[in-house]
XYZ file of C-alpha atoms in Angstrom:
423
model
C -97.749 28.943 -21.279
C -96.544 30.558 -24.503
C -96.799 34.369 -24.741
C -99.797 35.719 -26.591
C -98.931 36.478 -30.221
C -98.801 40.122 -31.214
C -101.718 41.517 -33.221
C -100.943 41.629 -36.964
C -99.189 44.836 -37.895
C -98.368 45.796 -34.274
C -94.772 46.852 -33.682
C -93.040 44.845 -30.975
C -90.061 46.888 -29.761
C -89.093 44.974 -26.600
C -88.802 41.278 -25.883
C -87.108 39.127 -23.256
C -85.425 35.911 -24.255
C -83.183 33.228 -22.760
C -80.136 32.363 -24.875
C -78.603 28.913 -24.304
C -75.378 28.086 -26.161
C -74.556 24.460 -26.935
C -72.476 22.246 -24.668
C -69.131 21.001 -25.902
C -68.944 17.336 -26.925
C -67.233 14.675 -24.793
C -63.720 13.517 -25.619
C -63.374 9.866 -26.579
C -61.561 6.996 -24.839
C -60.213 4.798 -27.605
C -57.125 2.733 -28.488
C -55.556 1.675 -31.747
C -56.295 -1.957 -32.628
C -54.517 -2.495 -35.933
C -52.977 -5.991 -36.157
C -49.642 -4.504 -37.227
C -49.509 -2.262 -34.105
C -49.034 -4.736 -31.228
C -49.224 -2.159 -28.468
C -51.551 0.471 -29.923
C -51.723 3.650 -27.951
C -54.654 5.961 -27.221
C -56.377 7.601 -30.204
C -59.489 9.171 -28.689
C -60.465 12.390 -30.460
C -61.698 15.639 -28.913
C -65.332 16.665 -28.640
C -66.656 19.435 -30.862
C -67.370 22.962 -29.633
C -70.978 23.765 -28.849
C -72.880 26.146 -31.103
C -73.225 29.830 -30.203
C -76.285 32.082 -30.307
C -75.699 34.967 -32.722
C -77.957 37.955 -33.528
C -77.587 39.802 -36.842
C -79.109 43.138 -37.852
C -81.313 43.148 -40.987
C -83.072 46.094 -42.581
C -85.685 43.656 -43.963
C -87.229 43.515 -40.466
C -88.982 46.350 -38.658
C -90.240 44.625 -35.523
C -89.167 42.087 -32.889
C -92.465 40.244 -33.089
C -90.756 37.166 -34.545
C -89.228 36.504 -31.093
C -92.456 36.824 -29.098
C -93.268 33.138 -29.653
C -89.634 32.108 -29.369
C -88.479 33.132 -25.875
C -85.918 30.287 -25.695
C -82.958 30.510 -28.086
C -80.961 27.280 -28.018
C -77.932 26.386 -30.132
C -76.849 22.843 -30.904
C -74.514 20.823 -28.653
C -71.154 19.715 -29.993
C -70.760 16.022 -30.867
C -68.482 13.622 -29.045
C -65.062 12.598 -30.347
C -64.303 9.098 -31.670
C -61.428 6.714 -32.160
C -58.816 7.276 -34.835
C -58.273 10.830 -33.500
C -61.627 11.853 -35.000
C -62.866 15.104 -33.520
C -66.565 15.544 -32.894
C -68.547 17.845 -35.144
C -69.033 21.401 -33.903
C -72.582 22.274 -32.884
C -74.442 24.502 -35.324
C -74.709 28.147 -34.334
C -78.198 29.552 -33.885
C -78.211 32.680 -36.051
C -81.230 34.957 -35.884
C -82.020 38.200 -37.679
C -83.314 41.195 -35.746
C -84.174 44.704 -37.011
C -81.460 47.317 -37.505
C -81.512 49.433 -34.359
C -81.815 46.551 -31.907
C -79.965 46.936 -28.600
C -79.050 43.740 -26.760
C -79.002 44.085 -22.942
C -78.111 41.515 -20.272
C -81.152 41.447 -18.053
C -79.522 40.916 -14.649
C -76.851 43.620 -15.020
C -78.368 46.039 -17.582
C -75.065 45.905 -19.485
C -75.303 46.560 -23.215
C -73.875 43.534 -25.039
C -74.532 44.776 -28.556
C -75.780 47.835 -30.479
C -76.866 46.601 -33.883
C -77.264 49.950 -35.601
C -75.956 48.967 -39.029
C -77.011 46.392 -41.629
C -75.142 43.112 -41.103
C -73.845 44.000 -37.614
C -73.832 40.993 -35.328
C -73.153 40.010 -31.737
C -72.497 36.640 -30.095
C -74.898 36.722 -27.124
C -74.063 33.223 -25.813
C -70.818 31.403 -26.668
C -70.711 27.634 -27.094
C -68.793 25.459 -24.665
C -65.402 24.001 -25.538
C -65.230 20.307 -26.351
C -63.541 17.857 -24.004
C -60.111 16.317 -24.624
C -59.884 12.706 -25.786
C -57.649 10.234 -23.966
C -54.753 10.841 -26.399
C -54.026 14.036 -24.440
C -53.434 12.122 -21.176
C -50.780 9.754 -22.432
C -47.463 10.055 -20.597
C -44.335 8.148 -19.772
C -46.007 6.636 -16.676
C -49.528 6.128 -17.974
C -49.236 4.941 -21.592
C -52.840 3.707 -21.765
C -55.023 6.358 -20.115
C -58.679 5.511 -19.845
C -59.863 9.006 -19.089
C -61.286 11.808 -21.184
C -63.012 15.097 -20.462
C -66.651 16.044 -20.772
C -67.303 19.190 -22.774
C -67.851 22.514 -21.032
C -71.402 23.893 -20.851
C -72.285 26.767 -23.118
C -73.193 30.205 -21.804
C -76.722 30.873 -20.584
C -77.953 34.473 -20.630
C -81.180 36.246 -19.884
C -81.495 39.057 -22.444
C -83.686 42.040 -23.108
C -83.870 43.195 -26.708
C -84.957 46.784 -27.326
C -85.660 48.258 -30.752
C -84.613 51.887 -31.030
C -85.572 53.644 -34.234
C -82.851 54.905 -36.582
C -83.800 58.424 -37.662
C -82.245 61.881 -38.115
C -85.138 63.918 -36.654
C -87.475 62.861 -33.855
C -90.984 64.385 -33.836
C -92.065 64.910 -30.228
C -95.144 66.521 -28.823
C -98.288 66.030 -26.770
C -101.121 63.791 -28.019
C -103.142 65.155 -30.906
C -100.630 67.867 -31.800
C -100.612 66.733 -35.428
C -97.269 64.891 -35.650
C -98.696 62.080 -37.781
C -100.339 64.596 -40.135
C -97.047 66.478 -40.421
C -95.117 63.293 -41.176
C -97.605 62.494 -43.922
C -97.323 66.029 -45.301
C -93.514 65.969 -45.470
C -92.857 62.344 -46.515
C -94.413 59.400 -48.317
C -95.261 57.759 -44.990
C -98.946 57.151 -44.382
C -99.421 56.916 -40.591
C -102.827 56.561 -39.037
C -104.314 60.030 -38.555
C -107.376 60.945 -36.529
C -108.819 63.783 -34.488
C -108.425 62.151 -31.099
C -105.564 61.630 -28.639
C -103.162 58.665 -28.895
C -103.801 57.954 -32.549
C -100.162 56.824 -32.850
C -99.233 53.854 -30.691
C -96.088 52.827 -32.592
C -93.230 54.942 -33.989
C -93.579 55.738 -37.686
C -90.645 56.524 -39.984
C -90.696 58.681 -43.119
C -88.051 60.017 -45.524
C -88.054 63.669 -46.575
C -85.934 64.934 -49.506
C -86.226 68.713 -49.882
C -83.844 69.819 -52.625
C -81.676 66.724 -52.112
C -81.206 67.292 -48.348
C -82.443 63.804 -47.493
C -83.283 62.983 -43.844
C -85.361 60.429 -41.942
C -88.066 61.481 -39.473
C -89.521 59.392 -36.681
C -93.010 60.200 -35.435
C -92.941 59.362 -31.715
C -96.286 58.760 -29.971
C -97.598 61.689 -27.937
C -96.053 62.264 -24.532
C -98.143 62.741 -21.415
C -97.103 64.098 -18.063
C -94.953 61.530 -16.256
C -93.751 59.877 -19.484
C -90.133 59.999 -18.251
C -91.173 57.936 -15.228
C -92.916 55.417 -17.474
C -96.450 56.832 -17.356
C -98.479 55.497 -20.243
C -95.816 54.014 -22.495
C -93.352 56.833 -21.868
C -90.085 54.916 -21.592
C -90.911 52.794 -24.582
C -91.670 55.833 -26.704
C -88.788 58.047 -25.633
C -86.057 55.481 -26.354
C -86.957 55.700 -30.059
C -85.516 59.227 -30.197
C -82.244 58.408 -28.436
C -80.444 57.864 -31.773
C -81.766 61.018 -33.503
C -79.486 63.897 -34.426
C -82.070 66.540 -33.532
C -85.600 66.976 -32.248
C -88.677 68.685 -33.700
C -91.196 69.691 -31.041
C -94.641 69.704 -32.652
C -97.217 71.649 -30.633
C -100.907 72.389 -31.211
C -100.830 76.124 -31.815
C -104.591 76.339 -31.202
C -104.409 74.757 -27.724
C -105.321 76.752 -24.611
C -101.653 77.388 -23.776
C -99.272 76.010 -26.459
C -96.132 77.465 -24.796
C -96.965 75.661 -21.534
C -97.464 72.450 -23.564
C -94.031 72.953 -25.130
C -92.343 73.381 -21.725
C -94.159 70.306 -20.383
C -92.873 68.170 -23.245
C -89.350 69.544 -22.886
C -89.444 68.786 -19.146
C -90.397 65.151 -19.862
C -87.549 64.780 -22.330
C -85.069 66.308 -19.864
C -86.279 64.077 -17.035
C -85.740 61.041 -19.266
C -82.309 62.054 -20.575
C -80.379 65.286 -20.051
C -78.273 64.445 -23.113
C -81.363 64.052 -25.267
C -82.783 67.369 -24.060
C -79.595 69.153 -25.192
C -79.823 67.924 -28.774
C -80.396 70.672 -31.391
C -84.095 71.297 -31.921
C -86.782 73.276 -33.695
C -90.338 74.078 -32.672
C -93.271 73.718 -35.074
C -96.524 75.308 -33.998
C -99.148 73.369 -35.931
C -102.788 73.978 -36.945
C -102.230 77.400 -38.428
C -105.421 76.762 -40.362
C -107.392 77.354 -37.136
C -108.195 80.941 -36.073
C -106.759 80.600 -32.546
C -103.372 79.500 -33.881
C -103.277 82.180 -36.581
C -104.090 84.883 -34.013
C -101.174 83.741 -31.840
C -98.840 83.664 -34.805
C -99.859 87.232 -35.671
C -99.094 88.305 -32.106
C -95.507 87.323 -32.837
C -94.907 85.713 -29.412
C -92.246 83.034 -29.029
C -89.731 81.549 -31.453
C -91.283 78.874 -33.628
C -92.078 77.927 -37.231
C -95.824 78.190 -37.708
C -97.336 75.579 -40.000
C -100.507 73.823 -41.020
C -99.991 70.131 -41.735
C -103.552 70.108 -43.091
C -103.199 72.903 -45.666
C -99.420 72.680 -46.167
C -98.775 76.295 -45.166
C -95.269 76.693 -43.756
C -94.367 73.019 -44.329
C -91.836 73.767 -47.081
C -90.094 76.313 -44.858
C -89.992 73.749 -42.043
C -88.524 71.074 -44.343
C -85.726 73.355 -45.463
C -84.903 74.284 -41.850
C -84.810 70.590 -40.880
C -82.564 69.803 -43.856
C -80.056 72.436 -42.747
C -80.261 71.250 -39.134
C -79.578 67.645 -40.185
C -76.590 68.638 -42.318
C -75.062 70.690 -39.507
C -75.577 68.164 -36.717
C -73.441 65.009 -36.351
C -75.120 61.777 -35.278
C -75.010 60.974 -31.551
C -72.128 58.751 -30.389
C -72.759 54.983 -30.326
C -73.847 53.329 -27.139
C -71.137 52.044 -24.804
C -70.998 48.303 -25.272
C -69.625 46.116 -22.450
C -66.463 44.204 -23.397
C -66.993 40.513 -24.158
C -66.880 38.331 -21.076
C -67.051 34.871 -22.547
C -65.405 32.019 -20.681
C -61.873 31.581 -21.987
C -60.217 28.180 -22.134
C -57.556 27.830 -19.508
C -58.799 30.812 -17.501
C -56.424 31.285 -14.589
C -57.506 32.486 -11.201
C -56.573 32.277 -7.535
C -57.997 29.607 -5.287
C -60.305 31.063 -2.632
C -61.418 28.986 0.348
C -64.139 30.271 2.659
C -65.466 28.652 5.826
C -69.222 28.198 5.881
C -71.660 26.875 8.495
C -71.837 23.603 6.580
C -68.086 23.319 5.747
C -65.779 24.961 3.166
C -66.533 26.549 -0.197
C -63.746 26.610 -2.788
C -63.843 29.099 -5.665
C -61.510 30.078 -8.491
C -61.475 29.945 -12.273
C -59.011 27.066 -12.601
C -60.480 24.819 -9.905
C -64.062 25.357 -11.070
C -62.998 24.514 -14.616
C -61.314 21.359 -13.306
C -64.654 20.249 -11.827
C -66.404 20.853 -15.155
C -63.667 18.931 -16.964
C -63.711 15.781 -14.770
C -65.678 12.620 -15.469
C -66.561 11.544 -11.947
C -67.808 8.144 -13.115
C -64.203 7.109 -13.903
C -61.940 5.971 -11.082
C -58.871 6.976 -13.070
C -60.349 10.443 -13.632
C -61.036 10.753 -9.869
C -57.380 9.960 -9.098
C -56.301 12.618 -11.590
C -58.786 15.056 -10.061
C -57.144 14.635 -6.619
C -53.674 15.168 -8.091
C -54.824 18.309 -9.889
C -56.347 19.680 -6.659
C -52.980 19.319 -5.000
C -51.203 21.002 -7.935
C -53.618 23.929 -7.886
C -53.002 24.449 -4.165
C -56.537 23.542 -3.067
C -55.391 20.943 -0.558
C -52.913 23.293 1.127
C -55.450 26.127 1.105
C -57.984 23.902 2.868
C -55.358 22.993 5.496
C -54.596 26.688 6.021
C -58.315 27.376 6.432
C -58.584 24.768 9.193
C -60.243 21.909 7.336
C -60.205 18.576 9.094
C -60.806 15.040 7.759
C -64.525 14.473 7.114
C -65.416 18.166 6.657
C -67.693 18.999 3.742
C -66.067 20.748 0.773
C -68.081 22.250 -2.078
C -66.775 23.364 -5.482
C -69.572 24.601 -7.724
C -72.155 21.767 -7.648
C -69.640 19.166 -6.478
C -69.690 18.220 -2.769
C -67.283 15.779 -1.096
C -65.654 14.960 2.241
C -62.208 16.402 2.812
C -59.387 13.924 3.171
C -55.839 15.253 3.691
C -53.292 14.385 0.974
C -51.300 11.258 1.599
């Protein structure tokens, strides 16, 4: 069943997809047949490489909702080779745009494969398989007319989680109904939904402030509740939008029963989520100075904060100037640590490992597993070559050392056969 589509206008900041790169094309078995070449040799061309799945960052997008109905990302397979040394066409890459700020994570390991924080940045999330060799590669002094070729290698398959993390200089954080949306509207041209009830904001809102040329971007993060760092409400989803910010602005309702306790509660949630985030430079804005309770506290002079009223505008200019200075003085956080590429490499070497199992013997190793993928087991000539290659790779001797006897079951990847000692 297809996932339910997102409601129009709703920000989708996390999706899970399966990326399937294309399989390489099969090499061809072909021979020259020109009348003026009496003993034409092999001329089978190689198969084409399979297409890859590539994600590219685009500032034209602001949500991942385009992938909600497309959980399977599949690139094109490479085409098979042909006679006359004609190589097969490469499979077309599947190239998709995602919003700037998208982080690509491998689901099973939580490794970060890509951090697309700049316009045009791209990452290959699944690499296409290599095409198989045609029979021209197997010609030798003994076998001048080989009738074998290789199938193409499969492309990579990956389960991915894509997370959108807002790109902003200042993150506005505070409890529900503290007035963050009103403040964003007062300082920028953004027009977030504003209302006098908790949880008005369900999606991050961005706005650009430009006080005296000190331009900076603010992100209004939905209100945090107790337990947000452990995922209460939508805590994890909301907090990750401030991970890229240079600094934080804690926005607190100055007319609340105990605004200083509210401030400490929010700081505790941020620290529980990320100690690094909690140490970012920050300012505190006590909002709702237009209400008597807040003004009375301001007049008491307790605590260190900038007192403002997003409704009347009092103190907002002072706050903007302070945020401009803070942005100019604070460098951006370091980029996320991206895992090194681990695509399959053609000709990958590796030791042969033989392990005894209850059912027989399992053989593992980069070279021998690649040999299995490269062999056409419907061809008798290819099977003979497969046995020779097993001997050359040391598989036969390793099986003998492990105690294999004729008739024992041997398994290499998905291939299973009975062991017969070399003649």
